[in-house]
Amino acid sequence: MSAPKDDRKTEDGEAVRLAQALRRDSVFFHKNEALIDALAGGGRIMTCAKGQVLFMQDDVAGWFYVVESGWVKIFRETLDGDEVITDVLPAGSMFGETAIFSNSTYAGCAEIIEPATIHVYPLPVLGAAVRRDPSLALAMLEHVCRQNSAQALEIEHRSVQNAAQRVGCFLLKLCGEYREGHVTLHLPYDKTVVAARLGMQPETFSRALSRLQADTGLRVKGASITIDDLDILIRYTCSACSNAFPCEDH
Amino acid sequence: MSAPKDDRKTEDGEAVRLAQALRRDSVFFHKNEALIDALAGGGRIMTCAKGQVLFMQDDVAGWFYVVESGWVKIFRETLDGDEVITDVLPAGSMFGETAIFSNSTYAGCAEIIEPATIHVYPLPVLGAAVRRDPSLALAMLEHVCRQNSAQALEIEHRSVQNAAQRVGCFLLKLCGEYREGHVTLHLPYDKTVVAARLGMQPETFSRALSRLQADTGLRVKGASITIDDLDILIRYTCSACSNAFPCEDH
């Protein structure tokens, strides 16, 4: 197992941070303080270097994760050996939690792509709670249905959005709570990973980013992207989508 | 509402067919005979002409559906007015059931694309049962997680499979229980719908089908496709996928 719980007792400060992350970043733990305490008590905080692998596809799933800082890529390998990046996760993202319903194995591999602080929680504790508490099962069902909607939207975008709009949509997801005005975002340093996440070649991604700069006025400086007027980007991107911004599926 | 329950009492024969379809086509009603009876008793069977719309995106969801025969397309419209086909459903498919968790509205539109017989079931009966019965909630959670995996696979395929492999994968899904040897499949008459479902132009779809014929020996005659050796198609298609055939996600 890639993220074993170590034997030393989790320090109080760590448990507090672990609990806070669950309260902040997930909807389906809402108000379930006993469960949050159990997950935080059995969890740990890992400092991860670039390249570190958290789990491999089909590994037996013992943990789920929340990104405190850094970036994580989720990918799968085809039988031919090609790597397919299915997600690139920023701070605040939870992953691995749905493995409790997939034969308890992970559906993809998870690898650190920028130095990261990762919260690790015991999956069996969550699994037992969901099986015991019908209201938690329903909350998790809604959570998974929202993921379903987000994926359906992604498939839609690959049909109708041009490359610049797809990059725009990726940036809008990163805006989180910011819904108007001026925003500065930080992408992972390695843009080829973001390109792969969006299903495009690196050179297509570069052209799309240039086009976005010309068409919406956003500014790119290294890994930082500054959006002076979010509304222009929203109009540009969301016209080729069946959802209106801000969309619940993000 | 597009599929109102009519006032006349459902005939016994119809209720039996409605119940049989739920037993046959869905995993999550398994052994829950009281629920199946309630759904069949409140359901009806509709004979639908090509072009008939069952529901529109964002309609309040009152019903869920199972295709007995014919074909149904699920699509959404972007703000710019483009139609995006997100699914093309053959006999045996269930749809609309996850609307109990999406503010009770449908995430897309459903339209008949080949004359169809459609089973219609009351969604509030399912919603109440899921909220009442924890084991049903868990079964539905597994069902939605499987849909999640299938969508993740679809996103993967759009990154790594060539057009011929994507058509091959679509055909393998239609094979259902057939997992080796000789199979004959029937596509909807209008191939442009299948092409749109696979995110490709009609001419790309035609070329892909020709390439599949040349590379795997399958034979196309009008809307019928004959596969003499399923194993050749499986090797050809599934090499560019992270799942092995037969994949649970289909």
Tab-separated table of N, CA, C and O in Angstrom, chain A residues 87-200:
chain	number	residue	atom	x	y	z
A	87	ASP	N	-7.259	13.300	-15.057
A	87	ASP	CA	-7.504	14.496	-14.261
A	87	ASP	C	-6.200	15.090	-13.762
A	87	ASP	O	-5.203	14.393	-13.604
A	88	VAL	N	-6.215	16.401	-13.555
A	88	VAL	CA	-5.089	17.132	-12.965
A	88	VAL	C	-5.694	17.942	-11.829
A	88	VAL	O	-6.500	18.840	-12.052
A	89	LEU	N	-5.355	17.589	-10.600
A	89	LEU	CA	-6.100	18.077	-9.434
A	89	LEU	C	-5.336	19.140	-8.659
A	89	LEU	O	-4.213	18.901	-8.217
A	90	PRO	N	-5.964	20.288	-8.452
A	90	PRO	CA	-5.342	21.361	-7.655
A	90	PRO	C	-5.697	21.211	-6.174
A	90	PRO	O	-6.411	20.269	-5.780
A	91	ALA	N	-5.204	22.153	-5.374
A	91	ALA	CA	-5.532	22.174	-3.944
A	91	ALA	C	-7.047	22.165	-3.745
A	91	ALA	O	-7.776	22.786	-4.514
A	92	GLY	N	-7.489	21.438	-2.730
A	92	GLY	CA	-8.916	21.365	-2.436
A	92	GLY	C	-9.600	20.152	-3.028
A	92	GLY	O	-10.752	19.874	-2.707
A	93	SER	N	-8.893	19.413	-3.900
A	93	SER	CA	-9.530	18.275	-4.567
A	93	SER	C	-9.486	17.024	-3.704
A	93	SER	O	-8.490	16.744	-3.046
A	94	MET	N	-10.573	16.259	-3.732
A	94	MET	CA	-10.608	14.947	-3.083
A	94	MET	C	-10.538	13.876	-4.161
A	94	MET	O	-11.107	14.036	-5.230
A	95	PHE	N	-9.818	12.789	-3.880
A	95	PHE	CA	-9.808	11.690	-4.847
A	95	PHE	C	-9.630	10.355	-4.137
A	95	PHE	O	-9.168	10.304	-3.000
A	96	GLY	N	-10.051	9.293	-4.823
A	96	GLY	CA	-9.938	7.940	-4.270
A	96	GLY	C	-11.145	7.516	-3.448
A	96	GLY	O	-11.253	6.340	-3.090
A	97	GLU	N	-12.052	8.454	-3.151
A	97	GLU	CA	-13.124	8.131	-2.229
A	97	GLU	C	-14.167	7.184	-2.822
A	97	GLU	O	-14.817	6.441	-2.099
A	98	THR	N	-14.331	7.202	-4.167
A	98	THR	CA	-15.365	6.336	-4.735
A	98	THR	C	-14.889	4.886	-4.887
A	98	THR	O	-15.660	4.029	-5.303
A	99	ALA	N	-13.634	4.639	-4.520
A	99	ALA	CA	-13.120	3.266	-4.623
A	99	ALA	C	-13.857	2.318	-3.678
A	99	ALA	O	-13.811	1.102	-3.867
A	100	ILE	N	-14.559	2.856	-2.689
A	100	ILE	CA	-15.317	1.947	-1.811
A	100	ILE	C	-16.401	1.209	-2.580
A	100	ILE	O	-16.928	0.223	-2.103
A	101	PHE	N	-16.745	1.670	-3.786
A	101	PHE	CA	-17.804	1.015	-4.557
A	101	PHE	C	-17.313	0.382	-5.833
A	101	PHE	O	-18.081	0.014	-6.666
A	102	SER	N	-16.004	0.310	-6.030
A	102	SER	CA	-15.469	-0.259	-7.268
A	102	SER	C	-14.569	-1.434	-6.907
A	102	SER	O	-13.383	-1.416	-7.192
A	103	ASN	N	-15.169	-2.437	-6.272
A	103	ASN	CA	-14.400	-3.601	-5.831
A	103	ASN	C	-13.243	-3.188	-4.935
A	103	ASN	O	-12.250	-3.898	-4.826
A	104	SER	N	-13.353	-1.995	-4.331
A	104	SER	CA	-12.313	-1.495	-3.436
A	104	SER	C	-10.938	-1.414	-4.091
A	104	SER	O	-9.913	-1.601	-3.443
A	105	THR	N	-10.917	-1.150	-5.396
A	105	THR	CA	-9.635	-0.898	-6.065
A	105	THR	C	-9.701	0.475	-6.733
A	105	THR	O	-10.774	0.955	-7.075
A	106	TYR	N	-8.539	1.083	-6.906
A	106	TYR	CA	-8.487	2.398	-7.539
A	106	TYR	C	-8.653	2.255	-9.052
A	106	TYR	O	-8.087	1.350	-9.665
A	107	ALA	N	-9.405	3.200	-9.632
A	107	ALA	CA	-9.682	3.142	-11.069
A	107	ALA	C	-8.536	3.701	-11.905
A	107	ALA	O	-8.506	3.527	-13.117
A	108	GLY	N	-7.587	4.408	-11.271
A	108	GLY	CA	-6.466	4.974	-12.005
A	108	GLY	C	-5.243	5.067	-11.107
A	108	GLY	O	-5.276	4.633	-9.951
A	109	CYS	N	-4.168	5.620	-11.642
A	109	CYS	CA	-2.952	5.859	-10.855
A	109	CYS	C	-2.946	7.328	-10.430
A	109	CYS	O	-3.485	8.185	-11.130
A	110	ALA	N	-2.314	7.623	-9.281
A	110	ALA	CA	-2.189	9.010	-8.817
A	110	ALA	C	-0.723	9.326	-8.592
A	110	ALA	O	-0.027	8.594	-7.879
A	111	GLU	N	-0.249	10.411	-9.208
A	111	GLU	CA	1.157	10.787	-9.106
A	111	GLU	C	1.273	12.295	-8.848
A	111	GLU	O	0.541	13.089	-9.439
A	112	ILE	N	2.208	12.651	-7.980
A	112	ILE	CA	2.452	14.058	-7.663
A	112	ILE	C	3.172	14.722	-8.840
A	112	ILE	O	4.193	14.204	-9.308
A	113	ILE	N	2.642	15.866	-9.331
A	113	ILE	CA	3.330	16.541	-10.440
A	113	ILE	C	3.941	17.873	-10.028
A	113	ILE	O	4.736	18.446	-10.769
A	114	GLU	N	3.561	18.409	-8.877
A	114	GLU	CA	4.233	19.566	-8.257
A	114	GLU	C	4.320	19.244	-6.773
A	114	GLU	O	3.351	18.706	-6.218
A	115	PRO	N	5.436	19.585	-6.107
A	115	PRO	CA	5.578	19.263	-4.677
A	115	PRO	C	4.281	19.564	-3.936
A	115	PRO	O	3.701	20.641	-4.113
A	116	ALA	N	3.822	18.612	-3.118
A	116	ALA	CA	2.457	18.691	-2.603
A	116	ALA	C	2.371	18.297	-1.135
A	116	ALA	O	3.197	17.540	-0.628
A	117	THR	N	1.374	18.860	-0.478
A	117	THR	CA	0.980	18.394	0.844
A	117	THR	C	-0.369	17.705	0.679
A	117	THR	O	-1.319	18.300	0.173
A	118	ILE	N	-0.396	16.436	1.071
A	118	ILE	CA	-1.569	15.604	0.805
A	118	ILE	C	-2.132	15.077	2.123
A	118	ILE	O	-1.385	14.570	2.961
A	119	HIS	N	-3.442	15.183	2.288
A	119	HIS	CA	-4.104	14.588	3.445
A	119	HIS	C	-4.588	13.191	3.071
A	119	HIS	O	-5.165	12.998	2.009
A	120	VAL	N	-4.329	12.256	3.962
A	120	VAL	CA	-4.643	10.858	3.687
A	120	VAL	C	-5.631	10.375	4.752
A	120	VAL	O	-5.381	10.554	5.956
A	121	TYR	N	-6.741	9.782	4.337
A	121	TYR	CA	-7.780	9.331	5.280
A	121	TYR	C	-8.110	7.861	5.051
A	121	TYR	O	-8.080	7.384	3.915
A	122	PRO	N	-8.460	7.144	6.126
A	122	PRO	CA	-8.740	5.714	5.991
A	122	PRO	C	-10.073	5.443	5.292
A	122	PRO	O	-11.129	5.807	5.793
A	123	LEU	N	-9.994	4.779	4.151
A	123	LEU	CA	-11.191	4.511	3.352
A	123	LEU	C	-12.170	3.551	4.036
A	123	LEU	O	-13.387	3.751	3.926
A	124	PRO	N	-11.671	2.516	4.735
A	124	PRO	CA	-12.639	1.600	5.374
A	124	PRO	C	-13.533	2.312	6.391
A	124	PRO	O	-14.693	1.923	6.572
A	125	VAL	N	-13.005	3.355	7.042
A	125	VAL	CA	-13.828	4.109	8.004
A	125	VAL	C	-14.988	4.783	7.265
A	125	VAL	O	-16.138	4.767	7.711
A	126	LEU	N	-14.664	5.358	6.097
A	126	LEU	CA	-15.714	5.990	5.289
A	126	LEU	C	-16.705	4.945	4.777
A	126	LEU	O	-17.921	5.139	4.837
A	127	GLY	N	-16.171	3.825	4.288
A	127	GLY	CA	-17.032	2.769	3.741
A	127	GLY	C	-18.016	2.248	4.781
A	127	GLY	O	-19.215	2.102	4.513
A	128	ALA	N	-17.511	2.005	5.983
A	128	ALA	CA	-18.384	1.495	7.048
A	128	ALA	C	-19.452	2.526	7.407
A	128	ALA	O	-20.625	2.182	7.618
A	129	ALA	N	-19.053	3.805	7.437
A	129	ALA	CA	-20.015	4.859	7.796
A	129	ALA	C	-21.114	4.976	6.748
A	129	ALA	O	-22.296	5.134	7.074
A	130	VAL	N	-20.728	4.889	5.474
A	130	VAL	CA	-21.726	4.998	4.401
A	130	VAL	C	-22.695	3.827	4.463
A	130	VAL	O	-23.892	3.977	4.230
A	131	ARG	N	-22.182	2.648	4.830
A	131	ARG	CA	-23.061	1.472	4.906
A	131	ARG	C	-23.962	1.518	6.141
A	131	ARG	O	-25.026	0.910	6.172
A	132	ARG	N	-23.523	2.264	7.161
A	132	ARG	CA	-24.267	2.303	8.423
A	132	ARG	C	-25.294	3.436	8.439
A	132	ARG	O	-26.342	3.319	9.054
A	133	ASP	N	-24.971	4.532	7.751
A	133	ASP	CA	-25.757	5.764	7.905
A	133	ASP	C	-26.445	6.116	6.579
A	133	ASP	O	-25.816	6.608	5.651
A	134	PRO	N	-27.767	5.865	6.487
A	134	PRO	CA	-28.490	6.105	5.231
A	134	PRO	C	-28.371	7.548	4.744
A	134	PRO	O	-28.256	7.784	3.536
A	135	SER	N	-28.342	8.523	5.656
A	135	SER	CA	-28.288	9.913	5.185
A	135	SER	C	-26.921	10.194	4.555
A	135	SER	O	-26.800	10.959	3.599
A	136	LEU	N	-25.868	9.546	5.084
A	136	LEU	CA	-24.542	9.697	4.481
A	136	LEU	C	-24.495	9.016	3.107
A	136	LEU	O	-23.885	9.536	2.167
A	137	ALA	N	-25.159	7.843	3.007
A	137	ALA	CA	-25.213	7.149	1.712
A	137	ALA	C	-25.886	8.044	0.673
A	137	ALA	O	-25.429	8.134	-0.474
A	138	LEU	N	-26.974	8.723	1.071
A	138	LEU	CA	-27.667	9.609	0.138
A	138	LEU	C	-26.795	10.807	-0.244
A	138	LEU	O	-26.757	11.215	-1.406
A	139	ALA	N	-26.081	11.355	0.763
A	139	ALA	CA	-25.205	12.496	0.481
A	139	ALA	C	-24.095	12.068	-0.478
A	139	ALA	O	-23.725	12.803	-1.403
A	140	MET	N	-23.566	10.878	-0.281
A	140	MET	CA	-22.507	10.381	-1.166
A	140	MET	C	-23.075	10.111	-2.567
A	140	MET	O	-22.390	10.330	-3.570
A	141	LEU	N	-24.316	9.630	-2.606
A	141	LEU	CA	-24.980	9.388	-3.892
A	141	LEU	C	-25.099	10.699	-4.673
A	141	LEU	O	-24.821	10.749	-5.876
A	142	GLU	N	-25.473	11.761	-3.995
A	142	GLU	CA	-25.551	13.066	-4.664
A	142	GLU	C	-24.177	13.516	-5.147
A	142	GLU	O	-24.028	14.061	-6.247
A	143	HIS	N	-23.164	13.283	-4.296
A	143	HIS	CA	-21.782	13.622	-4.636
A	143	HIS	C	-21.354	12.901	-5.913
A	143	HIS	O	-20.790	13.512	-6.833
A	144	VAL	N	-21.647	11.601	-5.994
A	144	VAL	CA	-21.242	10.824	-7.172
A	144	VAL	C	-22.049	11.249	-8.400
A	144	VAL	O	-21.525	11.300	-9.513
A	145	CYS	N	-23.336	11.577	-8.196
A	145	CYS	CA	-24.155	12.058	-9.317
A	145	CYS	C	-23.613	13.382	-9.858
A	145	CYS	O	-23.662	13.631	-11.062
A	146	ARG	N	-23.093	14.230	-8.960
A	146	ARG	CA	-22.492	15.483	-9.425
A	146	ARG	C	-21.238	15.195	-10.250
A	146	ARG	O	-20.992	15.843	-11.265
A	147	GLN	N	-20.446	14.216	-9.797
A	147	GLN	CA	-19.264	13.829	-10.592
A	147	GLN	C	-19.703	13.342	-11.972
A	147	GLN	O	-19.074	13.641	-12.984
A	148	ASN	N	-20.816	12.559	-11.986
A	148	ASN	CA	-21.376	12.077	-13.249
A	148	ASN	C	-21.699	13.232	-14.184
A	148	ASN	O	-21.381	13.196	-15.373
A	149	SER	N	-22.341	14.262	-13.639
A	149	SER	CA	-22.724	15.417	-14.458
A	149	SER	C	-21.490	16.120	-14.992
A	149	SER	O	-21.456	16.551	-16.152
A	150	ALA	N	-20.467	16.230	-14.137
A	150	ALA	CA	-19.235	16.898	-14.570
A	150	ALA	C	-18.583	16.115	-15.709
A	150	ALA	O	-18.075	16.705	-16.674
A	151	GLN	N	-18.599	14.788	-15.604
A	151	GLN	CA	-18.003	13.971	-16.671
A	151	GLN	C	-18.811	14.077	-17.956
A	151	GLN	O	-18.236	14.127	-19.048
A	152	ALA	N	-20.146	14.099	-17.823
A	152	ALA	CA	-20.993	14.224	-19.011
A	152	ALA	C	-20.679	15.541	-19.721
A	152	ALA	O	-20.616	15.612	-20.953
A	153	LEU	N	-20.450	16.566	-18.915
A	153	LEU	CA	-20.117	17.883	-19.463
A	153	LEU	C	-18.768	17.834	-20.179
A	153	LEU	O	-18.575	18.450	-21.228
A	154	GLU	N	-17.838	17.109	-19.596
A	154	GLU	CA	-16.512	16.971	-20.211
A	154	GLU	C	-16.620	16.291	-21.577
A	154	GLU	O	-15.979	16.714	-22.546
A	155	ILE	N	-17.434	15.244	-21.654
A	155	ILE	CA	-17.625	14.549	-22.938
A	155	ILE	C	-18.275	15.502	-23.941
A	155	ILE	O	-17.878	15.564	-25.108
A	156	GLU	N	-19.242	16.259	-23.469
A	156	GLU	CA	-19.894	17.270	-24.320
A	156	GLU	C	-18.866	18.260	-24.852
A	156	GLU	O	-18.829	18.562	-26.046
A	157	HIS	N	-18.002	18.756	-23.958
A	157	HIS	CA	-17.026	19.772	-24.363
A	157	HIS	C	-16.079	19.247	-25.424
A	157	HIS	O	-15.655	19.989	-26.308
A	158	ARG	N	-15.732	17.967	-25.298
A	158	ARG	CA	-14.808	17.411	-26.299
A	158	ARG	C	-15.476	17.329	-27.664
A	158	ARG	O	-14.804	17.177	-28.673
A	159	SER	N	-16.818	17.404	-27.692
A	159	SER	CA	-17.519	17.404	-28.977
A	159	SER	C	-17.689	18.798	-29.552
A	159	SER	O	-17.601	18.980	-30.765
A	160	VAL	N	-17.990	19.795	-28.699
A	160	VAL	CA	-18.392	21.091	-29.247
A	160	VAL	C	-17.462	22.262	-28.959
A	160	VAL	O	-17.513	23.254	-29.672
A	161	GLN	N	-16.643	22.174	-27.921
A	161	GLN	CA	-15.801	23.328	-27.625
A	161	GLN	C	-14.519	23.281	-28.445
A	161	GLN	O	-13.953	22.202	-28.656
A	162	ASN	N	-14.065	24.440	-28.890
A	162	ASN	CA	-12.751	24.475	-29.525
A	162	ASN	C	-11.677	24.456	-28.427
A	162	ASN	O	-11.980	24.542	-27.239
A	163	ALA	N	-10.422	24.317	-28.868
A	163	ALA	CA	-9.333	24.139	-27.896
A	163	ALA	C	-9.252	25.317	-26.925
A	163	ALA	O	-9.066	25.135	-25.715
A	164	ALA	N	-9.425	26.551	-27.435
A	164	ALA	CA	-9.328	27.732	-26.567
A	164	ALA	C	-10.454	27.713	-25.524
A	164	ALA	O	-10.232	28.057	-24.357
A	165	GLN	N	-11.639	27.306	-25.937
A	165	GLN	CA	-12.756	27.238	-24.975
A	165	GLN	C	-12.513	26.152	-23.932
A	165	GLN	O	-12.878	26.312	-22.764
A	166	ARG	N	-11.910	25.033	-24.345
A	166	ARG	CA	-11.625	23.971	-23.369
A	166	ARG	C	-10.601	24.434	-22.344
A	166	ARG	O	-10.715	24.129	-21.156
A	167	VAL	N	-9.578	25.159	-22.811
A	167	VAL	CA	-8.606	25.715	-21.867
A	167	VAL	C	-9.311	26.726	-20.954
A	167	VAL	O	-9.109	26.745	-19.743
A	168	GLY	N	-10.175	27.552	-21.552
A	168	GLY	CA	-10.932	28.533	-20.760
A	168	GLY	C	-11.763	27.869	-19.685
A	168	GLY	O	-11.816	28.328	-18.531
A	169	CYS	N	-12.391	26.769	-20.030
A	169	CYS	CA	-13.224	26.040	-19.065
A	169	CYS	C	-12.363	25.487	-17.926
A	169	CYS	O	-12.748	25.543	-16.752
A	170	PHE	N	-11.190	24.960	-18.276
A	170	PHE	CA	-10.261	24.458	-17.259
A	170	PHE	C	-9.867	25.585	-16.297
A	170	PHE	O	-9.841	25.404	-15.079
A	171	LEU	N	-9.608	26.776	-16.848
A	171	LEU	CA	-9.240	27.922	-16.001
A	171	LEU	C	-10.415	28.335	-15.109
A	171	LEU	O	-10.235	28.632	-13.927
A	172	LEU	N	-11.625	28.326	-15.670
A	172	LEU	CA	-12.801	28.720	-14.877
A	172	LEU	C	-13.007	27.765	-13.691
A	172	LEU	O	-13.405	28.178	-12.613
A	173	LYS	N	-12.710	26.463	-13.921
A	173	LYS	CA	-12.813	25.501	-12.809
A	173	LYS	C	-11.869	25.888	-11.678
A	173	LYS	O	-12.180	25.724	-10.507
A	174	LEU	N	-10.667	26.366	-12.070
A	174	LEU	CA	-9.663	26.717	-11.056
A	174	LEU	C	-10.045	27.980	-10.289
A	174	LEU	O	-9.478	28.254	-9.236
A	175	CYS	N	-10.987	28.750	-10.827
A	175	CYS	CA	-11.359	30.004	-10.163
A	175	CYS	C	-12.110	29.762	-8.855
A	175	CYS	O	-12.156	30.644	-7.990
A	176	GLY	N	-12.693	28.567	-8.722
A	176	GLY	CA	-13.373	28.221	-7.474
A	176	GLY	C	-14.436	29.235	-7.115
A	176	GLY	O	-15.371	29.470	-7.881
A	177	GLU	N	-14.258	29.882	-5.976
A	177	GLU	CA	-15.282	30.798	-5.468
A	177	GLU	C	-15.302	32.144	-6.208
A	177	GLU	O	-16.248	32.904	-6.098
A	178	TYR	N	-14.191	32.461	-6.921
A	178	TYR	CA	-14.163	33.732	-7.653
A	178	TYR	C	-15.121	33.659	-8.830
A	178	TYR	O	-15.004	32.778	-9.664
A	179	ARG	N	-16.070	34.561	-8.898
A	179	ARG	CA	-17.059	34.490	-9.966
A	179	ARG	C	-17.185	35.773	-10.773
A	179	ARG	O	-17.990	35.866	-11.673
A	180	GLU	N	-16.409	36.788	-10.415
A	180	GLU	CA	-16.390	37.999	-11.225
A	180	GLU	C	-15.099	38.757	-10.941
A	180	GLU	O	-14.403	38.464	-9.978
A	181	GLY	N	-14.817	39.743	-11.813
A	181	GLY	CA	-13.678	40.619	-11.573
A	181	GLY	C	-12.351	39.985	-11.907
A	181	GLY	O	-12.224	39.215	-12.846
A	182	HIS	N	-11.341	40.304	-11.065
A	182	HIS	CA	-9.939	40.026	-11.335
A	182	HIS	C	-9.483	38.776	-10.563
A	182	HIS	O	-9.719	38.676	-9.369
A	183	VAL	N	-8.824	37.851	-11.256
A	183	VAL	CA	-8.326	36.621	-10.618
A	183	VAL	C	-6.936	36.292	-11.147
A	183	VAL	O	-6.665	36.481	-12.338
A	184	THR	N	-6.066	35.805	-10.256
A	184	THR	CA	-4.783	35.261	-10.708
A	184	THR	C	-4.723	33.777	-10.340
A	184	THR	O	-4.986	33.405	-9.198
A	185	LEU	N	-4.408	32.948	-11.331
A	185	LEU	CA	-4.367	31.499	-11.135
A	185	LEU	C	-2.946	30.990	-11.329
A	185	LEU	O	-2.158	31.602	-12.054
A	186	HIS	N	-2.648	29.848	-10.714
A	186	HIS	CA	-1.337	29.228	-10.901
A	186	HIS	C	-1.519	27.828	-11.483
A	186	HIS	O	-2.167	26.989	-10.884
A	187	LEU	N	-0.961	27.625	-12.648
A	187	LEU	CA	-1.008	26.309	-13.284
A	187	LEU	C	0.190	25.493	-12.818
A	187	LEU	O	1.175	26.042	-12.337
A	188	PRO	N	0.131	24.164	-12.980
A	188	PRO	CA	1.343	23.388	-12.728
A	188	PRO	C	2.413	23.834	-13.722
A	188	PRO	O	2.086	24.263	-14.837
A	189	TYR	N	3.664	23.736	-13.312
A	189	TYR	CA	4.751	24.222	-14.148
A	189	TYR	C	4.785	23.483	-15.489
A	189	TYR	O	5.045	24.073	-16.528
A	190	ASP	N	4.491	22.179	-15.439
A	190	ASP	CA	4.573	21.355	-16.640
A	190	ASP	C	3.254	21.415	-17.420
A	190	ASP	O	2.304	20.702	-17.135
A	191	LYS	N	3.239	22.278	-18.442
A	191	LYS	CA	2.004	22.497	-19.197
A	191	LYS	C	1.595	21.275	-20.032
A	191	LYS	O	0.435	21.143	-20.409
A	192	THR	N	2.571	20.388	-20.317
A	192	THR	CA	2.205	19.228	-21.135
A	192	THR	C	1.195	18.344	-20.400
A	192	THR	O	0.386	17.671	-21.019
A	193	VAL	N	1.239	18.386	-19.058
A	193	VAL	CA	0.289	17.594	-18.276
A	193	VAL	C	-1.121	18.169	-18.412
A	193	VAL	O	-2.096	17.434	-18.583
A	194	VAL	N	-1.210	19.499	-18.357
A	194	VAL	CA	-2.524	20.134	-18.529
A	194	VAL	C	-3.047	19.868	-19.936
A	194	VAL	O	-4.228	19.556	-20.136
A	195	ALA	N	-2.155	19.967	-20.917
A	195	ALA	CA	-2.561	19.679	-22.302
A	195	ALA	C	-3.115	18.262	-22.408
A	195	ALA	O	-4.197	18.047	-22.977
A	196	ALA	N	-2.387	17.304	-21.827
A	196	ALA	CA	-2.833	15.908	-21.895
A	196	ALA	C	-4.179	15.737	-21.179
A	196	ALA	O	-5.059	15.007	-21.636
A	197	ARG	N	-4.336	16.427	-20.057
A	197	ARG	CA	-5.606	16.370	-19.320
A	197	ARG	C	-6.773	16.827	-20.187
A	197	ARG	O	-7.882	16.312	-20.098
A	198	LEU	N	-6.496	17.809	-21.050
A	198	LEU	CA	-7.544	18.350	-21.911
A	198	LEU	C	-7.629	17.609	-23.248
A	198	LEU	O	-8.392	17.988	-24.134
A	199	GLY	N	-6.847	16.535	-23.353
A	199	GLY	CA	-6.912	15.697	-24.554
A	199	GLY	C	-6.332	16.374	-25.783
A	199	GLY	O	-6.793	16.136	-26.896
A	200	MET	N	-5.333	17.250	-25.578
A	200	MET	CA	-4.735	17.914	-26.740
A	200	MET	C	-3.210	17.822	-26.707
A	200	MET	O	-2.610	17.595	-25.657
